[in-house]
XYZ file of C-alpha atoms in Angstrom:
441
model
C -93.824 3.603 36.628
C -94.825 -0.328 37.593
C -92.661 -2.878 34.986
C -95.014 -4.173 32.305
C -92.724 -5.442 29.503
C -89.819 -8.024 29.559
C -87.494 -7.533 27.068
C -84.639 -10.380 25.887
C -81.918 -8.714 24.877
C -79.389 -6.414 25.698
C -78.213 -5.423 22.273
C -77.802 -2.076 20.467
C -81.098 -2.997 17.927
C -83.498 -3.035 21.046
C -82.609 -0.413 22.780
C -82.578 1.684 19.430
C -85.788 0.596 18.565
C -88.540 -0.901 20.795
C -87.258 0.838 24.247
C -87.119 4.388 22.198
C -90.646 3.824 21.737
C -91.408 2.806 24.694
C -89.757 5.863 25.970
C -91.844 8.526 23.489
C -95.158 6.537 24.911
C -94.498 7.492 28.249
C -93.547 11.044 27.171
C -96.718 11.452 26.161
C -98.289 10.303 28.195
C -99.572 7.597 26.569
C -98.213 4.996 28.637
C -97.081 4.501 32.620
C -94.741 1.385 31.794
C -91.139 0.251 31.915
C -89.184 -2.456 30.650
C -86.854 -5.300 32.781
C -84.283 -6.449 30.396
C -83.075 -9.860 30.349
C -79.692 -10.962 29.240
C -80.179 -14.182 26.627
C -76.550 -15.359 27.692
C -74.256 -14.391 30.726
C -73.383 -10.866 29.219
C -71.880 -8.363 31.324
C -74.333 -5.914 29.500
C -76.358 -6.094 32.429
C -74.081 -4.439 34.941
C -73.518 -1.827 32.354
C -77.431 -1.150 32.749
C -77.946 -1.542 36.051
C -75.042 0.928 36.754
C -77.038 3.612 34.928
C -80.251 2.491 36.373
C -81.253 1.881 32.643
C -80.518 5.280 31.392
C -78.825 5.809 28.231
C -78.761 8.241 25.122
C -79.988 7.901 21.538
C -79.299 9.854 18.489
C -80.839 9.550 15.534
C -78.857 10.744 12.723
C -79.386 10.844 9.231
C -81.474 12.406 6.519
C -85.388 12.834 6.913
C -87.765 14.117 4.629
C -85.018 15.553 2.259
C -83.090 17.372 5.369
C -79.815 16.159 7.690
C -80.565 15.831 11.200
C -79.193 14.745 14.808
C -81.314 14.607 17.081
C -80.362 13.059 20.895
C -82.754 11.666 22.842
C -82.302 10.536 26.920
C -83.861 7.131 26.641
C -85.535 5.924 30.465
C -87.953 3.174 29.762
C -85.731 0.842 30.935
C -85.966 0.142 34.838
C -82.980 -2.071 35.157
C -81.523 -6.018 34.033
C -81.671 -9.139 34.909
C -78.577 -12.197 34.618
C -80.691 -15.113 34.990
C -77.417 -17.001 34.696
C -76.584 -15.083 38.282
C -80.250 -14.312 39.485
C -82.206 -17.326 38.452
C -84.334 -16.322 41.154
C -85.067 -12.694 39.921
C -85.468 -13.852 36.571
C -88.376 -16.442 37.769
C -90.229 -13.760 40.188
C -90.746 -11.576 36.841
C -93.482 -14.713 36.019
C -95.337 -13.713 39.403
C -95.451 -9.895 38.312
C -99.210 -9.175 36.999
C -98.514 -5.966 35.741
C -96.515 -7.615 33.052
C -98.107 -7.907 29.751
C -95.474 -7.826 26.831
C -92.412 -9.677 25.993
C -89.764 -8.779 23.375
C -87.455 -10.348 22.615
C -84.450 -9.719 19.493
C -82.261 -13.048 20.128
C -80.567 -13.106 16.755
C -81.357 -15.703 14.073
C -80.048 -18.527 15.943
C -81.813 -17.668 19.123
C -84.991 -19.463 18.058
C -83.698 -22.477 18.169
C -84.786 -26.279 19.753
C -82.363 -28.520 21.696
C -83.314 -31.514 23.427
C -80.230 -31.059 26.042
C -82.099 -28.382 27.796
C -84.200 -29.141 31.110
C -86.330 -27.515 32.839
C -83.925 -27.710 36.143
C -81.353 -25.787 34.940
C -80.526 -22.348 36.069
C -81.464 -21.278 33.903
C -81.935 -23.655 30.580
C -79.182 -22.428 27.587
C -81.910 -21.759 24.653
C -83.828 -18.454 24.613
C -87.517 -20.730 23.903
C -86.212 -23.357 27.151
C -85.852 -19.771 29.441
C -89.610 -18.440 27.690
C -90.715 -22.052 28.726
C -89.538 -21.879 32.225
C -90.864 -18.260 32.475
C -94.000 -19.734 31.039
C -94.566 -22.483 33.007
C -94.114 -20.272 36.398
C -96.471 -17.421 35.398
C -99.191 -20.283 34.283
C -98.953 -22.355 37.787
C -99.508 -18.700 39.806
C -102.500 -18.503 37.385
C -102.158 -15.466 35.685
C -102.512 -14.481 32.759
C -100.065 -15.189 29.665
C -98.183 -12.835 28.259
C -98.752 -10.746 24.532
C -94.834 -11.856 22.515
C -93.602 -9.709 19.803
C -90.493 -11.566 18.388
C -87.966 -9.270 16.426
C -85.877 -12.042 15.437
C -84.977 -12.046 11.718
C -86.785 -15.636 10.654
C -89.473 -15.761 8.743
C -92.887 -16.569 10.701
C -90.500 -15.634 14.289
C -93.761 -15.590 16.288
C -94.984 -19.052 15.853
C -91.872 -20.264 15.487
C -90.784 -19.335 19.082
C -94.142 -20.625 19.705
C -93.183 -24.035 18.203
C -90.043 -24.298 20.430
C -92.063 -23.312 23.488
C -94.636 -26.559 22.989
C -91.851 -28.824 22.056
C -90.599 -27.917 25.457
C -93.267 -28.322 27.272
C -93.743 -32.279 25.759
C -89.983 -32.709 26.450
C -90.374 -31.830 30.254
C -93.644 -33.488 30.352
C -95.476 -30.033 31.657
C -99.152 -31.726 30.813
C -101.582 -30.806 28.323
C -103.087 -28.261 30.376
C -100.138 -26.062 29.908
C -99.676 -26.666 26.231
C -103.147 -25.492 26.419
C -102.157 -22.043 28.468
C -99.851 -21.615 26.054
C -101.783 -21.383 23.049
C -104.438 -19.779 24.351
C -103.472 -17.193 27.007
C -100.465 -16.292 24.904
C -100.071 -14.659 21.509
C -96.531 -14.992 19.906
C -96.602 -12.135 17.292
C -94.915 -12.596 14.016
C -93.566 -9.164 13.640
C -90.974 -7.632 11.082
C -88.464 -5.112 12.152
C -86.401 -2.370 9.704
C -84.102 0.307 11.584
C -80.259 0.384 11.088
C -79.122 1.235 14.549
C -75.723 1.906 13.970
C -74.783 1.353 18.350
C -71.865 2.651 19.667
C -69.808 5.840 18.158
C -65.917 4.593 19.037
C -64.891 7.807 16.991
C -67.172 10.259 17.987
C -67.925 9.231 21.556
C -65.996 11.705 22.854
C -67.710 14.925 21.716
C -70.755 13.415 22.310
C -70.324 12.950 26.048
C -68.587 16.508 25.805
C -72.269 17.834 24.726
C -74.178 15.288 27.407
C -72.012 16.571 30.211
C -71.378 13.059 31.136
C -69.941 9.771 29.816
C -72.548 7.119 28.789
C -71.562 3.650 28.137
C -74.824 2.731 26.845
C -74.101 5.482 24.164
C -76.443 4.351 20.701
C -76.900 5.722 17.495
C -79.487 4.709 14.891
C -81.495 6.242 11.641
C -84.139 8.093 11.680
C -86.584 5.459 9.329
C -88.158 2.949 11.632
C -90.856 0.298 11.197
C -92.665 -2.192 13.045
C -95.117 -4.622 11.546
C -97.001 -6.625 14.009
C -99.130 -9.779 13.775
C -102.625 -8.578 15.828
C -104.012 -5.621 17.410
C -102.763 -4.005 20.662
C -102.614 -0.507 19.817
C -105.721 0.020 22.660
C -102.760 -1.259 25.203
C -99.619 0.083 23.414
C -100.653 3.047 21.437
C -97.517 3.017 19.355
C -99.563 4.109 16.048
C -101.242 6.910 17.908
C -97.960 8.504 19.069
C -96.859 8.777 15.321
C -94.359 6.151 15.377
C -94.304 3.957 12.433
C -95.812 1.077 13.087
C -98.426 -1.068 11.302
C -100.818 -3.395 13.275
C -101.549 -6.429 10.626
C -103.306 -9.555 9.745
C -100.171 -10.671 8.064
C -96.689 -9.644 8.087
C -96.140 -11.621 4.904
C -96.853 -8.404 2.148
C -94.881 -6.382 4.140
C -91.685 -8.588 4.019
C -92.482 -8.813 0.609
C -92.523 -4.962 0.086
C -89.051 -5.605 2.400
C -87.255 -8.001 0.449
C -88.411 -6.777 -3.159
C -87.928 -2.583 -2.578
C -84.875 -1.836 -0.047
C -83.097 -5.616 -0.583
C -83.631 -5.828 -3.958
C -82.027 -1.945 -4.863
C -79.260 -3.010 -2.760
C -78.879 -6.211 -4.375
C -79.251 -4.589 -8.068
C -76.960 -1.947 -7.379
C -73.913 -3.940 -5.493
C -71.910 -5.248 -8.705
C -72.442 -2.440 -10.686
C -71.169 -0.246 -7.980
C -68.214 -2.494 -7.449
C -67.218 -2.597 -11.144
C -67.261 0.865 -11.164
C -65.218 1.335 -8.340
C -67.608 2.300 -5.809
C -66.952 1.061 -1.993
C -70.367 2.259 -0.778
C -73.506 2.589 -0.736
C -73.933 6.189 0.003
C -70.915 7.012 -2.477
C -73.234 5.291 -5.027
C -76.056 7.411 -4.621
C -73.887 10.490 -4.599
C -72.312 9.216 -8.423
C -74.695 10.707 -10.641
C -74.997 7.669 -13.116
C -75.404 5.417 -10.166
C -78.060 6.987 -8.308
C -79.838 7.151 -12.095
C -79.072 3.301 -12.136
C -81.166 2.801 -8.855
C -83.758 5.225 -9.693
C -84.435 3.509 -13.040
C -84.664 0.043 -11.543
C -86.607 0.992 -8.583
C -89.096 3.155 -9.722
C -89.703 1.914 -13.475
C -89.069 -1.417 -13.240
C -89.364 -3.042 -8.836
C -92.325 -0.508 -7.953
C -94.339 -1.939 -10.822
C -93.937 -5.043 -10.757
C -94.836 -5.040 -6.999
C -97.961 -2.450 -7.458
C -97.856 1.365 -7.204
C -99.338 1.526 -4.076
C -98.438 4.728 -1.975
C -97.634 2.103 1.040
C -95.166 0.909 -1.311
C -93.931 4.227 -2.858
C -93.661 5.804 0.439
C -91.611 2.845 1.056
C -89.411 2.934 -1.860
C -89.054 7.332 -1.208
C -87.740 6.449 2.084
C -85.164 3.773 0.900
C -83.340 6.456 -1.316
C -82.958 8.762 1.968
C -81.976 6.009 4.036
C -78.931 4.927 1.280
C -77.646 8.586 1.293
C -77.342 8.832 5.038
C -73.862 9.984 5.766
C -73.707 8.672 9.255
C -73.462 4.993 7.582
C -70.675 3.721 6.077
C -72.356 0.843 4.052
C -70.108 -1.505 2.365
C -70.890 -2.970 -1.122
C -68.431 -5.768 0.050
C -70.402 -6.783 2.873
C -73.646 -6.751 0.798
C -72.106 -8.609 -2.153
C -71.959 -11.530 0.331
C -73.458 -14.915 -0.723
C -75.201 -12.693 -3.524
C -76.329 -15.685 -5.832
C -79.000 -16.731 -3.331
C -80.063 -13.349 -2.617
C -80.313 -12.382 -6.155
C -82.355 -15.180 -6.781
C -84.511 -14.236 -3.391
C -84.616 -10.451 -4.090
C -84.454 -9.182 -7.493
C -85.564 -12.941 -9.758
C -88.832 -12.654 -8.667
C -89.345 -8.613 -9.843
C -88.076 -10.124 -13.137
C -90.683 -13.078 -13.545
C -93.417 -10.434 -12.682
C -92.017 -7.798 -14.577
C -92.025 -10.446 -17.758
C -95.431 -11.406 -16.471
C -96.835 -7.716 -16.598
C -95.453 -6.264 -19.536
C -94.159 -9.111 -21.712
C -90.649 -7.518 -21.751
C -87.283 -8.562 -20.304
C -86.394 -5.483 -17.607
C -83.312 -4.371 -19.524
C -81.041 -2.813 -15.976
C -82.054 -5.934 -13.642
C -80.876 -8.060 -16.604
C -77.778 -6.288 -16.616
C -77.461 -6.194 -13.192
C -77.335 -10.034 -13.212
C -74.324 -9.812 -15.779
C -72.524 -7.421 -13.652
C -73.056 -10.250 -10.664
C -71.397 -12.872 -13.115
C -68.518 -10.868 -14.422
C -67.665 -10.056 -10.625
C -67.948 -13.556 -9.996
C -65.721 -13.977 -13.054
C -63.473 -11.837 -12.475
C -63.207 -11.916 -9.048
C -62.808 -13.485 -5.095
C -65.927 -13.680 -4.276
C -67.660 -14.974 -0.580
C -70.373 -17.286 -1.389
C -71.268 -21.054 -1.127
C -68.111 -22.669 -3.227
C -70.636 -24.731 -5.025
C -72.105 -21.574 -6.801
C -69.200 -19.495 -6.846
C -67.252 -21.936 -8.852
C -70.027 -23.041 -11.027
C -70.177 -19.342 -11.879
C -66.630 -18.459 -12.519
C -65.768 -21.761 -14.609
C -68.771 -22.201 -16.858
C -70.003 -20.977 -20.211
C -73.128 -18.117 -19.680
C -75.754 -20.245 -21.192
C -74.654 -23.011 -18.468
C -75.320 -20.525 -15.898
C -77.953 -19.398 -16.709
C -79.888 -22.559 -17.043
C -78.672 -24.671 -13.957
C -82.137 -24.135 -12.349
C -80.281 -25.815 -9.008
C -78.817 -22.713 -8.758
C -81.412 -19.656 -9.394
C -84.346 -21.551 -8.536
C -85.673 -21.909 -12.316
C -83.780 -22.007 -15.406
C -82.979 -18.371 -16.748
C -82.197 -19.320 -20.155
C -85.016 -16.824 -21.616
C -82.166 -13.772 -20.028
C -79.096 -15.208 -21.973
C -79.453 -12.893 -25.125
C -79.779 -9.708 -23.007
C -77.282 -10.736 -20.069
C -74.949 -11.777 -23.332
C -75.025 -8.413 -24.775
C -74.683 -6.554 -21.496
C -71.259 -8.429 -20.806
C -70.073 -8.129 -24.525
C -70.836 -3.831 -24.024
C -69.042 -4.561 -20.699
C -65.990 -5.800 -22.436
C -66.390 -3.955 -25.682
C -67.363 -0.411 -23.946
C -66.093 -0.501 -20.458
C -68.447 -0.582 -17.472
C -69.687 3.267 -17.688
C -70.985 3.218 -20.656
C -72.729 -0.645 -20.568
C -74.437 1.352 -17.055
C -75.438 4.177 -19.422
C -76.735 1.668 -22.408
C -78.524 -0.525 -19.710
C -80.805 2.399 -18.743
C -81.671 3.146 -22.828
C-alpha cells in the first residue's frame, strides 16, 4: 500500500484512534493507504516503530451496548517513522510524495503554538506549525498539491488555529504572498473534535497479553470501545470512515458538537465529582456502581442537562453512551484528578445547563444546585488544587460572597444562594447521604 497520510505524533491517543481506523479502512477494503509517522520532538518512539515495521496491537476493552468486551486488534496502517531531528532529509522528501493527501496531527495543547525564534533553516524548526511550514513550503515549490489537515489537538477552533501559526510563519521567513496564497487555498486545516479514552500501555497486564499474542509488543495499546470524530468538511468520498461504520460525523461546524461535549460527558463528571468525594467515593466507576450515586447522575443528566440542551437522539445517544463509558472497569478514573481546577470548569460545564435550565422552565435545577454546594463545602473543608485566587476566596468567605463575585463564575449567582444555603445546612444537619437523597426530591 503507497503512503498517503502523515501523521504527527507518536503517542498512545493516535495510534488508538485515527491509525485503528485507518487500519479497519483498509480491511475492508475501503482504502489502499498507510500512514508515515512523524515524531513532534526527538522521541525515541520512532525506533520503537520502525523496529516493528509499524505493527502493533490494540484492545478495546470495556462495556458496549450493555455487554463487557475485549476485543484485540493487530493494527498495520502504519508503514514506519520518521526523526526529523535525525532525518531532516526524510522528513522533507515526504513534501515531494504525491500520493500524500492527509495530515494528522495530535501535538498536545501546547503544540499549536507561535514562536518567533524559529527559522526556516533549522533542522528541523522546534514548533510543530514552523515543521508544517517547512513541510509546506517544500511540497508548494515542487507544485503539488496541498495537503487536507485534520488537527486533534484539544484547542478550541485547532484547525485554523494551526492555520494561523502556519501564515505567521510564512511572513516571518518572508516566503511571499504567493505561498500564503497556497496555503489558504490548496490546503484545508480541519477543525475537528476528538473523544476516545485510550488508556496506552498495560504495565500490569502486559504480560498475559503477550502470553495470548505469542509475542512481546512494545507498542502494546489499550483504549474504549466509544469513539468519535467530528470533522470540519467533507472527505468521506476519499476517506470513507462513515461508510465503514466508524463513528464519525462529517460537519459544517464542530462547535454543537463540543457543546453536546462539554455540557453531557464534562458536565456529569463535573456534577458528580464532590458529591462522590464527600461520600467517600475514589472513582468514577465506583460511583456508578453506588446505587444512590448512579441515581444522582441519572437525575441530573437525563431530567435536568438533556433538556436543557434539547432531546435530540444525537444527543441522547450521546448521553446513553456516557453512562457505559463511566462504568467501564478497565478505567480506573479518579474523582481527584477530575476535581482539579473545578471552579472554572464548573462555571464552563455545568453554569450554563443552569442559566438554560432557569431559562426553560423558570425553576432553579434542585441536584446541579446542590452539586455546586457540595463543590464549596469540599473547597471548605478541604486541600483543594485550583488557582489560589479562587480556592481561597472560596474557603474564607461567607456563601452569599461567593456566590456573587461574578469575577469568579462568570456572572453573579446570587439568585442560587437560598437553594445552595439549604443544601449545605441538610449537609451539616443530615449528613451527606441523605442531603444526596433530598437533592433528587
Amino acid at each position: 500500500m503507497k503512503e498517503r497520510i502523515i501523521q504527527f505524533g507518536t503517542g498512545n491517543f493516535l495510534r488508538g484512534f485515527a491509525d485503528c481506523f485507518v487500519d479497519k479502512l483498509n480491511q475492508k477494503n475501503m482504502y489502499d493507504g498507510r500512514i508515515v509517522i512523524v515524531s513532534p520532538t526527538d522521541s525515541k518512539q520512532i525506533d520503537t516503530i520502525n523496529s516493528q515495521q509499524g505493527k502493533y496491537n490494540l484492545y478495546l476493552r470495556g462495556i458496549e451496548d450493555g455487554k463487557e468486551i475485549c476485543e484485540r486488534t493487530e493494527i498495520n496502517s502504519v508503514s514506519r517513522g520518521i526523526n526529523p531531528y535525525k532525518s531532516f532529509d526524510d522528513y522533507l522528501e515526504l513534501a515531494r510524495n504525491p500520493d500524500l493527501r492527509f495530515v494528522i496531527s495530535n501535538t498536545t495543547e501546547a503544540g499549536i503554538s507561535f514562536s518567533l525564534d524559529d527559522k526556516l533553516t533549522d533542522r528541523p524548526a522546534k514548533s510543530f506549525p514552523a515543521k508544517l511550514t517547512q513541510l509546506l513550503y517544500e511540497r508548494y515549490k515542487t507544485g503539488l498539491n496541498g495537503f487536507v489537515i485534520l488537527t486533534c489537538e484539544l484547542i478550541d477552533n485547532n484547525g485554523k488555529e494551526l492555520e494561523k501559526c502556519v501564515l505567521e510563519y510564512a511572513k516571518l521567513w518572508h516566503l511571499g504572498e504567493d505561498f500564503c496564497k497556497w496555503i489558504v487555498e490548496d490546503n484545508d486545516f480541519c477543525n475537528t473534535l476528538v473523544d476516545r479514552i485510550v488508556t496506552g500501555y498495560p504495565k500490569k497486564e502486559a504480560d498475559s497479553f503477550y502470553a495470548e499474542m505469542g509475542y512481546e509488543d512494545k507498542l502494546l495499546n489499550t483504549a474504549e470501545p466509544y469513539h468519535l470524530w467530528v470533522i470540519e468538511g467533507d472527505y468521506e468520498s476519499e476517506l470513507s470512515l462513515k461508510s465503514a461504520g466508524l463513528n464519525i460525523i462529517w460537519a459544517e461546524n464542530v462547535a454543537p458538537y463540543k457543546k453536546m461535549k462539554v455540557r453531557i460527558l464534562n458536565g456529569s463528571h463535573t456534577s458528580l465529582v464532590f458529591p462522590s468525594l464527600l461520600c467517600g467515593v475514589e472513582t468514577v466507576g465506583e460511583s456508578l456502581n453506588d446505587d444512590q450515586l448512579r441515581k444522582f447522575l441519572n437525575t441530573c443528566l437525563f431530567e435536568y442537562i438533556l433538556p436543557a440542551l434539547g432531546e435530540t437522539e444525537e444527543n441522547r445517544q450521546f448521553a446513553d453512551a456516557v453512562l457505559e463509558r463511566f462504568a467501564n472497569p478497565y478505567i480506573r478514573h479518579m474523582w481527584m484528578s477530575i476535581a482539579l481546577n473545578s471552579v472554572s470548569k464548573f462555571t464552563a460545564r455545568v453554569l450554563p445547563t443552569v442559566f438554560d435550565y432557569i431559562d426553560k422552565n423558570n425553576s432553579i435545577p434542585k441536584p446541579l444546585a446542590f452539586s455546586l454546594a457540595c463543590l464549596i463545602e469540599y473547597y471548605k473543608t478541604n486541600d483543594v488544587q485550583d488557582e489560589k485566587s479562587a480556592a481561597d476566596l472560596v474557603k474564607n468567605n461567607n456563601l452569599a460572597d461567593i456566590l456573587s463575585d461574578a469575577d469568579l463564575w462568570g456572572s453573579d449567582l446570587s439568585a442560587l444562594l437560598d437553594i445552595v444555603n439549604e443544601s449545605l445546612e441538610t449537609i451539616h444537619n443530615k449528613g451527606i447521604r441523605e442531603a444526596v437523597e433530598w437533592s433528587l426530591c
